[in-house]
Short mmCIF file of C-alpha atoms and ligand atoms in Angstrom, two decimals:
data_model
loop_
_atom_site.label_atom_id
_atom_site.label_comp_id
_atom_site.label_asym_id
_atom_site.label_seq_id
_atom_site.Cartn_x
_atom_site.Cartn_y
_atom_site.Cartn_z
CA MET A 741 223.50 -71.44 191.58
CA LYS A 742 220.06 -70.28 192.67
CA ARG A 743 217.70 -73.26 192.99
CA VAL A 744 218.46 -75.83 195.68
CA ALA A 745 216.41 -79.02 196.11
CA ILE A 746 216.55 -80.58 199.56
CA LEU A 747 215.65 -84.25 199.61
CA GLY A 748 214.37 -85.18 203.07
CA GLY A 749 212.97 -82.89 205.75
CA GLY A 750 214.26 -84.33 209.02
CA PRO A 751 216.48 -82.15 211.23
CA ALA A 752 219.32 -82.10 208.68
CA GLY A 753 217.19 -81.21 205.66
CA ALA A 754 214.98 -78.73 207.49
CA PHE A 755 217.93 -76.87 209.01
CA ALA A 756 219.79 -76.71 205.68
CA ALA A 757 216.58 -75.34 204.11
CA GLU A 758 216.27 -72.67 206.80
CA ARG A 759 219.87 -71.54 206.39
CA LEU A 760 219.83 -71.43 202.58
CA ALA A 761 216.37 -69.89 202.19
CA GLY A 762 217.26 -67.31 204.85
CA ALA A 763 220.24 -66.30 202.67
CA GLY A 764 217.97 -65.73 199.67
CA LEU A 765 218.28 -68.95 197.64
CA HIS A 766 215.22 -70.60 196.07
CA VAL A 767 214.86 -73.69 198.22
CA SER A 768 212.41 -76.55 197.67
CA LEU A 769 212.29 -79.25 200.33
CA PHE A 770 210.65 -82.62 199.67
CA ASP A 771 209.73 -85.06 202.43
CA GLU A 772 207.39 -88.00 202.12
CA LYS A 773 206.08 -87.62 205.68
CA LEU A 774 207.00 -84.09 206.81
CA ALA A 775 206.71 -83.92 210.62
CA TRP A 776 206.56 -87.48 211.98
CA GLU A 777 207.56 -89.51 215.01
CA LYS A 778 210.83 -90.81 213.61
CA PRO A 779 212.16 -93.62 215.84
CA CYS A 780 214.56 -91.75 218.12
CA GLY A 781 215.26 -90.96 221.77
CA GLY A 782 214.90 -87.28 220.87
CA GLY A 783 217.72 -86.24 223.24
CA LEU A 784 219.74 -83.10 222.53
CA THR A 785 223.00 -82.43 224.34
CA TYR A 786 224.39 -79.18 225.69
CA LYS A 787 226.72 -79.15 222.67
CA ALA A 788 223.65 -78.84 220.41
CA TYR A 789 221.65 -76.21 222.27
CA SER A 790 224.65 -74.09 223.28
CA GLN A 791 225.52 -73.70 219.57
CA TYR A 792 221.89 -73.43 218.43
CA PRO A 793 220.06 -71.74 221.34
CA PHE A 794 216.73 -71.72 219.44
CA LEU A 795 216.58 -75.42 220.39
CA ILE A 796 215.72 -74.41 223.94
CA GLU A 797 214.40 -70.90 223.42
CA ASN A 798 211.01 -71.86 222.01
CA SER A 799 207.54 -72.88 223.15
CA THR A 800 207.66 -76.43 221.68
CA PRO A 801 207.02 -79.08 224.38
CA LYS A 802 210.23 -80.64 225.71
CA ARG A 803 211.78 -82.05 228.90
CA PHE A 804 214.96 -80.87 230.65
CA ILE A 805 216.55 -83.82 232.45
CA THR A 806 219.32 -83.37 234.97
CA GLU A 807 219.84 -86.89 236.31
CA THR A 808 221.18 -89.92 234.46
CA VAL A 809 221.52 -93.30 236.13
CA LEU A 810 224.14 -95.58 234.59
CA SER A 811 224.09 -99.29 235.29
CA ALA A 812 226.15 -102.28 234.21
CA PRO A 813 225.62 -105.61 235.90
CA PRO A 814 227.35 -106.63 238.14
CA ALA A 815 228.66 -103.18 239.08
CA GLY A 816 225.23 -101.81 240.09
CA GLU A 817 224.21 -98.23 239.45
CA ALA A 818 225.74 -94.77 239.51
CA SER A 819 223.83 -91.52 239.44
CA LEU A 820 225.21 -88.68 237.38
CA GLN A 821 223.95 -85.16 238.05
CA LEU A 822 224.08 -83.13 234.85
CA ASP A 823 224.92 -79.44 235.28
CA ASP A 824 223.78 -78.98 231.70
CA PRO A 825 220.56 -80.95 231.23
CA LEU A 826 219.73 -83.19 228.32
CA VAL A 827 216.77 -81.75 226.42
CA ILE A 828 214.27 -84.30 225.16
CA TYR A 829 211.72 -83.73 222.43
CA SER A 830 209.24 -85.96 220.69
CA ARG A 831 210.51 -86.17 217.15
CA PHE A 832 207.16 -85.09 215.77
CA ASP A 833 207.45 -81.81 217.70
CA LEU A 834 211.13 -81.27 216.90
CA ASN A 835 210.68 -81.97 213.19
CA ARG A 836 207.60 -79.74 213.02
CA MET A 837 209.43 -76.87 214.72
CA LEU A 838 212.39 -77.15 212.33
CA LEU A 839 210.16 -77.38 209.24
CA GLU A 840 208.18 -74.34 210.38
CA ARG A 841 211.41 -72.39 210.80
CA ALA A 842 212.47 -73.40 207.27
CA GLU A 843 209.13 -72.32 205.84
CA HIS A 844 209.29 -69.06 207.72
CA ALA A 845 212.75 -68.42 206.24
CA GLY A 846 211.23 -68.77 202.77
CA ALA A 847 211.70 -72.44 201.82
CA ARG A 848 208.96 -74.16 199.81
CA ILE A 849 208.00 -77.33 201.67
CA GLU A 850 206.31 -80.14 199.79
CA LYS A 851 204.99 -83.47 201.03
CA ALA A 852 206.32 -85.78 198.32
CA HIS A 853 208.33 -88.98 197.92
CA VAL A 854 211.47 -88.46 195.83
CA THR A 855 211.65 -91.38 193.43
CA ALA A 856 214.73 -90.45 191.35
CA ILE A 857 217.08 -87.63 190.56
CA THR A 858 218.89 -87.30 187.29
CA ARG A 859 221.66 -85.03 186.12
CA GLN A 860 220.74 -82.94 183.09
CA GLY A 861 223.84 -81.03 181.97
CA ALA A 862 224.79 -78.83 184.92
CA ALA A 863 221.36 -79.12 186.57
CA TRP A 864 219.21 -81.75 188.29
CA GLN A 865 215.78 -83.09 187.60
CA VAL A 866 214.05 -84.26 190.78
CA ARG A 867 211.22 -86.75 190.24
CA THR A 868 208.65 -87.19 192.96
CA ASN A 869 205.31 -88.99 193.21
CA THR A 870 203.66 -85.62 192.59
CA GLY A 871 205.71 -84.24 189.69
CA VAL A 872 209.09 -83.09 188.45
CA ALA A 873 211.24 -80.19 189.67
CA ASP A 874 214.48 -78.68 188.37
CA ALA A 875 217.37 -77.63 190.58
CA ASP A 876 220.95 -76.38 190.28
CA PHE A 877 222.10 -78.22 193.39
CA CYS A 878 220.81 -81.04 195.60
CA ILE A 879 221.17 -81.64 199.31
CA VAL A 880 220.62 -85.26 200.24
CA ALA A 881 219.03 -85.47 203.71
CA THR A 882 217.08 -88.70 203.37
CA GLY A 883 218.39 -90.26 206.59
CA ALA A 884 219.88 -93.68 207.28
CA ARG A 885 217.50 -95.44 204.90
CA ASN A 886 218.57 -93.28 201.98
CA GLY A 887 217.19 -94.90 198.85
CA LEU A 888 219.10 -92.61 196.43
CA ARG A 889 221.87 -95.10 195.93
CA GLN A 890 224.25 -92.97 193.88
CA MET A 891 224.48 -90.23 196.54
CA GLY A 892 225.38 -90.23 200.24
CA THR A 893 227.07 -92.81 202.46
CA GLU A 894 227.05 -96.40 201.26
CA LEU A 895 226.17 -98.13 204.51
CA LYS A 896 227.59 -101.65 204.74
CA PRO A 897 226.41 -104.00 207.51
CA GLU A 898 229.49 -103.16 209.63
CA ASP A 899 228.56 -99.45 209.39
CA THR A 900 225.20 -99.72 211.11
CA MET A 901 223.61 -100.39 214.45
CA THR A 902 220.09 -101.68 214.82
CA ALA A 903 217.99 -99.52 217.12
CA LEU A 904 214.54 -100.47 218.34
CA GLY A 905 212.26 -99.88 221.25
CA TYR A 906 208.87 -98.93 222.63
CA TYR A 907 207.09 -95.70 223.41
CA VAL A 908 205.66 -96.59 226.79
CA PRO A 909 202.96 -94.66 228.65
CA GLY A 910 204.56 -93.50 231.88
CA GLU A 911 206.56 -90.86 233.63
CA GLN A 912 209.95 -90.57 235.30
CA THR A 913 212.32 -87.72 235.94
CA ARG A 914 215.65 -89.38 235.18
CA ILE A 915 217.37 -90.95 232.18
CA ASP A 916 218.46 -94.57 232.52
CA ILE A 917 221.35 -96.06 230.56
CA GLN A 918 222.09 -99.75 231.01
CA PHE A 919 225.07 -101.61 229.54
CA LEU A 920 224.71 -105.34 228.97
CA PRO A 921 227.32 -108.11 228.76
CA LYS A 922 228.61 -108.74 225.23
CA LEU A 923 226.59 -105.91 223.68
CA GLU A 924 228.20 -103.20 221.56
CA GLY A 925 225.45 -100.77 222.45
CA TYR A 926 223.13 -100.06 225.36
CA ILE A 927 219.56 -99.77 226.61
CA TRP A 928 218.02 -96.39 227.40
CA ILE A 929 214.93 -94.94 229.03
CA PHE A 930 214.33 -91.34 227.99
CA PRO A 931 211.45 -89.51 229.68
CA ARG A 932 209.46 -87.46 227.20
CA CYS A 933 206.37 -85.30 227.58
CA GLY A 934 203.63 -87.81 228.42
CA HIS A 935 205.53 -91.05 227.76
CA LEU A 936 208.89 -92.81 227.92
CA SER A 937 211.08 -93.78 224.97
CA VAL A 938 212.62 -97.12 225.96
CA GLY A 939 215.07 -98.56 223.46
CA ILE A 940 218.16 -100.57 222.68
CA CYS A 941 220.89 -100.12 220.09
CA GLY A 942 223.46 -102.71 219.19
CA LYS A 943 226.01 -103.56 216.54
CA GLY A 944 226.45 -107.00 215.03
CA GLU A 945 223.44 -108.53 216.79
CA PRO A 946 220.17 -109.53 215.07
CA ALA A 947 217.14 -107.33 215.74
CA GLY A 948 215.24 -110.27 217.28
CA THR A 949 217.95 -110.86 219.90
CA LEU A 950 218.10 -107.16 220.72
CA ARG A 951 214.33 -107.07 221.11
CA LYS A 952 214.44 -110.02 223.52
CA ARG A 953 217.14 -108.31 225.60
CA LEU A 954 215.05 -105.14 225.73
CA GLU A 955 211.83 -106.93 226.66
CA ARG A 956 213.60 -108.81 229.47
CA PHE A 957 214.92 -105.47 230.76
CA MET A 958 211.44 -103.94 230.60
CA GLN A 959 209.94 -106.84 232.50
CA ASP A 960 212.67 -106.59 235.17
CA ARG A 961 211.94 -102.87 235.51
CA GLY A 962 208.20 -103.44 235.69
CA LEU A 963 207.57 -101.44 232.50
CA SER A 964 204.23 -102.42 231.02
CA PHE A 965 203.72 -103.30 227.36
CA GLN A 966 200.11 -102.21 227.60
CA GLY A 967 199.59 -99.27 225.27
CA ALA A 968 203.28 -99.41 224.28
CA ARG A 969 204.11 -98.78 220.62
CA PHE A 970 207.02 -100.61 218.99
CA TYR A 971 209.57 -98.82 216.77
CA SER A 972 212.76 -99.76 214.96
CA HIS A 973 215.20 -98.05 212.65
CA LEU A 974 218.76 -98.09 211.39
CA LEU A 975 221.48 -96.07 213.08
CA PRO A 976 224.65 -95.28 211.11
CA SER A 977 227.75 -96.28 213.09
CA LEU A 978 230.60 -96.10 210.62
CA HIS A 979 233.45 -98.55 210.89
CA SER A 980 236.80 -96.73 211.16
CA ALA A 981 237.84 -97.65 207.59
CA SER A 982 234.54 -96.37 206.19
CA TRP A 983 235.20 -92.84 207.41
CA GLN A 984 238.09 -92.66 204.91
CA THR A 985 235.86 -93.40 201.91
CA ASN A 986 232.67 -91.77 203.20
CA ARG A 987 230.71 -90.22 200.30
CA VAL A 988 229.54 -86.84 201.60
CA GLY A 989 229.53 -84.89 198.35
CA GLY A 990 229.89 -85.11 194.58
CA GLU A 991 229.13 -83.22 191.39
CA GLY A 992 226.27 -80.88 192.26
CA TRP A 993 225.29 -82.50 195.57
CA LEU A 994 226.11 -82.69 199.28
CA ALA A 995 224.84 -85.20 201.86
CA VAL A 996 224.01 -84.17 205.44
CA GLY A 997 222.99 -85.93 208.67
CA ASP A 998 222.34 -89.68 208.68
CA ALA A 999 222.48 -89.80 204.87
CA ALA A 1000 226.15 -88.88 205.28
CA GLY A 1001 226.68 -91.39 208.13
CA LEU A 1002 227.27 -88.58 210.63
CA VAL A 1003 226.39 -90.24 213.92
CA ASP A 1004 228.52 -90.78 217.02
CA PRO A 1005 229.57 -94.45 216.78
CA ILE A 1006 229.58 -94.87 220.57
CA THR A 1007 226.61 -92.91 221.88
CA GLY A 1008 224.41 -92.95 218.76
CA GLU A 1009 223.97 -89.17 219.01
CA GLY A 1010 222.93 -87.96 215.57
CA LEU A 1011 220.70 -84.92 216.05
CA TYR A 1012 223.55 -82.53 216.74
CA TYR A 1013 225.54 -83.83 213.76
CA ALA A 1014 222.47 -83.56 211.53
CA LEU A 1015 222.10 -79.87 212.44
CA ARG A 1016 225.80 -79.12 212.38
CA SER A 1017 226.42 -80.78 209.02
CA ALA A 1018 223.42 -78.89 207.59
CA ASP A 1019 224.93 -75.66 208.88
CA LEU A 1020 228.37 -76.48 207.42
CA ALA A 1021 226.80 -77.49 204.09
CA ALA A 1022 224.90 -74.19 203.92
CA ARG A 1023 228.04 -72.22 204.73
CA ALA A 1024 229.98 -74.02 202.00
CA LEU A 1025 227.25 -73.37 199.43
CA LEU A 1026 226.98 -69.71 200.41
CA SER A 1027 230.73 -69.16 200.48
CA ASP A 1028 232.49 -66.81 198.07
CA VAL A 1029 234.23 -69.56 196.10
CA SER A 1030 232.64 -69.62 192.68
CA SER A 1031 233.14 -73.22 191.58
CA LEU A 1032 230.65 -75.80 192.80
CA ALA A 1033 233.42 -78.43 192.99
CA GLU A 1034 235.36 -76.19 195.38
CA LYS A 1035 232.23 -75.67 197.53
CA VAL A 1036 231.90 -79.45 197.82
CA ASN A 1037 235.57 -79.72 198.82
CA GLN A 1038 235.12 -76.94 201.33
CA TYR A 1039 232.23 -78.87 202.93
CA ARG A 1040 234.38 -82.03 203.11
CA ARG A 1041 237.21 -80.15 204.78
CA SER A 1042 234.98 -78.31 207.25
CA LEU A 1043 233.22 -81.55 208.29
CA GLN A 1044 236.56 -83.20 208.91
CA LYS A 1045 237.88 -80.26 210.91
CA ASP A 1046 234.69 -79.67 212.87
CA PHE A 1047 233.77 -83.16 214.10
CA ALA A 1048 234.20 -86.01 211.59
CA SER A 1049 237.80 -86.77 212.55
CA ASP A 1050 236.73 -87.05 216.20
CA LEU A 1051 233.86 -89.39 215.31
CA GLU A 1052 236.32 -91.46 213.29
CA PHE A 1053 238.54 -91.65 216.37
CA GLY A 1054 235.46 -92.66 218.39
CA SER A 1055 234.79 -95.50 215.95
CA ARG A 1056 238.22 -96.91 216.81
CA LEU A 1057 237.42 -96.69 220.55
CA ALA A 1058 233.93 -98.23 220.36
CA LYS A 1059 234.90 -101.89 220.66
CA ARG A 1060 237.17 -101.15 223.63
CA VAL A 1061 234.44 -99.17 225.37
CA PHE A 1062 231.79 -101.91 225.10
CA HIS A 1063 233.89 -105.09 225.08
CA GLY A 1064 237.19 -104.07 226.72
CA ARG A 1065 238.39 -105.01 230.19
CA PHE A 1066 240.10 -102.87 232.81
CA LEU A 1067 241.42 -104.11 236.18
CA LEU A 1068 239.79 -107.56 235.58
CA ARG A 1069 236.30 -106.19 234.93
CA SER A 1070 234.42 -105.01 231.85
CA VAL A 1071 234.96 -101.37 230.90
CA PRO A 1072 231.24 -100.48 231.33
CA ALA A 1073 231.27 -102.02 234.85
CA ARG A 1074 234.39 -100.00 235.73
CA MET A 1075 232.80 -96.88 234.23
CA VAL A 1076 229.80 -97.26 236.52
CA GLN A 1077 231.96 -98.02 239.56
CA PHE A 1078 234.30 -95.09 238.90
CA THR A 1079 231.38 -92.71 238.30
CA ARG A 1080 229.92 -93.72 241.66
CA ARG A 1081 233.12 -93.43 243.62
CA SER A 1082 235.32 -90.81 241.95
CA PRO A 1083 234.12 -87.19 241.67
CA ARG A 1084 236.88 -86.55 239.14
CA PHE A 1085 235.76 -89.41 236.91
CA SER A 1086 232.14 -88.37 237.34
CA THR A 1087 233.04 -84.92 235.96
CA ILE A 1088 234.56 -86.56 232.89
CA MET A 1089 231.34 -88.53 232.37
CA GLN A 1090 229.32 -85.33 232.71
CA ASP A 1091 231.45 -83.70 230.04
CA LEU A 1092 230.96 -86.70 227.77
CA PHE A 1093 227.19 -86.46 228.21
CA ALA A 1094 227.21 -82.73 227.53
CA GLY A 1095 229.34 -83.23 224.41
CA ARG A 1096 232.15 -81.10 225.84
CA GLN A 1097 234.68 -83.94 225.85
CA SER A 1098 236.21 -84.99 222.52
CA TYR A 1099 237.25 -88.62 222.03
CA ARG A 1100 240.73 -87.52 220.94
CA GLU A 1101 241.39 -85.84 224.28
CA LEU A 1102 239.57 -88.44 226.36
CA LYS A 1103 242.39 -90.96 226.64
CA ARG A 1104 244.87 -88.27 227.70
CA ARG A 1105 242.44 -86.88 230.28
CA LEU A 1106 241.66 -90.33 231.66
CA LEU A 1107 245.32 -91.22 232.00
CA ARG A 1108 246.12 -87.86 233.57
CA GLY A 1109 243.36 -88.32 236.12
CA LEU A 1110 243.73 -92.06 236.69
CA ASN A 1111 245.90 -91.84 239.81
CA CYS A 1112 243.55 -89.34 241.38
CA SER A 1113 240.46 -91.39 240.43
CA LEU A 1114 241.96 -94.55 241.92
CA TYR A 1115 242.85 -92.60 245.04
CA GLU A 1116 239.28 -91.26 245.32
CA ILE A 1117 237.92 -94.78 244.84
CA ALA A 1118 240.19 -96.18 247.53
CA MET A 1119 239.05 -93.38 249.86
CA SER A 1120 235.42 -94.13 249.11
CA PHE A 1121 236.03 -97.67 250.37
CA GLY A 1122 237.24 -96.21 253.66
CA LEU A 1123 240.93 -96.87 253.03
CA ARG A 1124 242.06 -93.40 254.13
CA ARG A 1125 244.43 -94.82 256.70
CA VAL A 1126 246.14 -97.39 254.47
CA VAL A 1127 246.45 -95.51 251.14
CA PRO A 1128 248.89 -92.57 251.22
CA ARG A 1129 247.55 -89.31 249.79
CA GLN A 1130 248.44 -88.84 246.06
CA ALA A 1131 250.30 -85.76 245.03
CA GLY A 1132 247.82 -83.51 243.23
CA ALA A 1133 244.74 -85.31 244.53
CA LYS A 1134 242.19 -82.87 245.90
C1 FAD B 1266 216.10 -95.57 217.92
C2 FAD B 1266 216.96 -94.35 217.72
C3 FAD B 1266 217.19 -93.49 218.79
C4 FAD B 1266 217.95 -92.33 218.60
N1 FAD B 1266 218.10 -91.47 219.65
C5 FAD B 1266 218.81 -90.33 219.46
C6 FAD B 1266 218.91 -89.37 220.50
O1 FAD B 1266 218.32 -89.52 221.57
N2 FAD B 1266 219.66 -88.27 220.29
C7 FAD B 1266 220.30 -88.05 219.10
O2 FAD B 1266 221.01 -87.04 218.97
N3 FAD B 1266 220.17 -88.91 218.08
C8 FAD B 1266 219.43 -90.04 218.22
N4 FAD B 1266 219.27 -90.89 217.17
C9 FAD B 1266 219.81 -90.51 215.85
C10 FAD B 1266 218.87 -89.49 215.16
O3 FAD B 1266 217.55 -89.98 215.16
C11 FAD B 1266 219.33 -89.23 213.72
O4 FAD B 1266 220.71 -89.02 213.71
C12 FAD B 1266 218.61 -88.02 213.12
O5 FAD B 1266 217.24 -88.26 212.96
C13 FAD B 1266 219.22 -87.68 211.77
O6 FAD B 1266 218.48 -86.66 211.15
P1 FAD B 1266 218.38 -86.61 209.55
O7 FAD B 1266 217.61 -85.39 209.23
O8 FAD B 1266 219.72 -86.80 208.95
O9 FAD B 1266 217.55 -87.92 209.15
P2 FAD B 1266 216.05 -88.32 209.50
O10 FAD B 1266 215.62 -87.73 210.77
O11 FAD B 1266 215.98 -89.79 209.34
O12 FAD B 1266 215.20 -87.62 208.36
C14 FAD B 1266 215.20 -88.10 207.03
C15 FAD B 1266 213.93 -87.62 206.37
O13 FAD B 1266 213.99 -87.96 204.98
C16 FAD B 1266 212.70 -88.36 204.55
N5 FAD B 1266 212.91 -89.21 203.36
C17 FAD B 1266 213.66 -90.31 203.25
N6 FAD B 1266 213.64 -90.79 201.99
C18 FAD B 1266 212.84 -89.95 201.29
C19 FAD B 1266 212.43 -89.89 199.92
N7 FAD B 1266 212.85 -90.77 199.01
N8 FAD B 1266 211.59 -88.90 199.55
C20 FAD B 1266 211.16 -87.98 200.44
N9 FAD B 1266 211.52 -87.97 201.74
C21 FAD B 1266 212.36 -88.94 202.15
C22 FAD B 1266 212.11 -89.09 205.75
O14 FAD B 1266 210.68 -89.04 205.70
C23 FAD B 1266 212.68 -88.29 206.93
O15 FAD B 1266 211.77 -87.29 207.37
C24 FAD B 1266 218.52 -92.05 217.33
C25 FAD B 1266 218.30 -92.93 216.27
C26 FAD B 1266 217.52 -94.06 216.45
C27 FAD B 1266 217.26 -94.97 215.28
#
């Protein structure tokens, strides 16, 4: 296998191209837009830049944000100080940087719309609006709106969130996250260089209703629509059963990033998983095993081991996080209250934001710390004299 065609040049495709071209393969990447402002918050967690330090060690414009304010009516707000900041890029800048890195590593980058791919014996023929190319292997990185039906995740309505918002002229130094009643999703304000990305994501709710919720929020916050640019897109959010049948590879192809449904079903974080899956796909293709079928299996196994099983676990938690109740209040309201009043709980939230806390371990950690958190909350209400000190509480 020498010639690899990469279909789609977002973060997943560009990073796969960089890795494979850097190892000496003949890589052709096709993207219909190349660098563009893909609808996205553009936020990268500590988990992403600690594994791929080039994401912060570069001269591309970006913001480092160390404060997040969580709110959930009627619980009010809680401020979370992030030891490890969230890094926020415009997607145009991030995509351009990743494509430049791929080109520098030796990949051939072409602005072209892939219209069809067909298997010809053991090879592929890639048809684009500009011509035809042959390849021994294909990497499908066409994102959530993958039009190549026979390859990549088959997204059913229950496997997606709608995400929409506005790029608003303005400036702030903190991130805002607001939970809303009866919404499996949330509203965000991400400060970027020169503007804010204000958006909402939600599962099972029509786009029009989400847009109304967001516009009400923006009015309440005094965010102006003047000069604001609307965006909307699809966000994979696989249902727990869909993880079992997820189509991430087949004869002569692998899917990476959104095209493989690899997005956190609770937070909507997809950039890290796009890069990570591209990395794992490249490693599988470059591995010593000679058969292509075994390389595909190796990719499946490494995805599962690395993060997919945790995302699957997260998909089972999602409903409880957004719609569940705890101590007679909604879970988001309790999350905000606990973050405000319990340093121990606040640390857990920080770890979740940084991507250091897996969903599998979360329940155990929450239960282990619950007594101490409740004690800290009681103390914060000034009940020091009536609540006896818990063993182990600091
Ligand atoms: C509103 C919103 C906010 C988000 N915020 C965040 C966030 O803050 N942090 C985070 O981690 N994740 C976020 N995500 C998720 C993140 O945007 C995606 O997970 C990420 O872009 C996936 O990268 P990708 O390379 O797989 O796909 P994409 O970035 O979608 O790239 C796919 C590429 O394929 C190209 N393409 C598609 N079809 C064809 C074709 N037929 N021919 C040629 N080219 C084609 C497209 O032009 C595109 O460039 C957000 C998503 C949305 C919708």
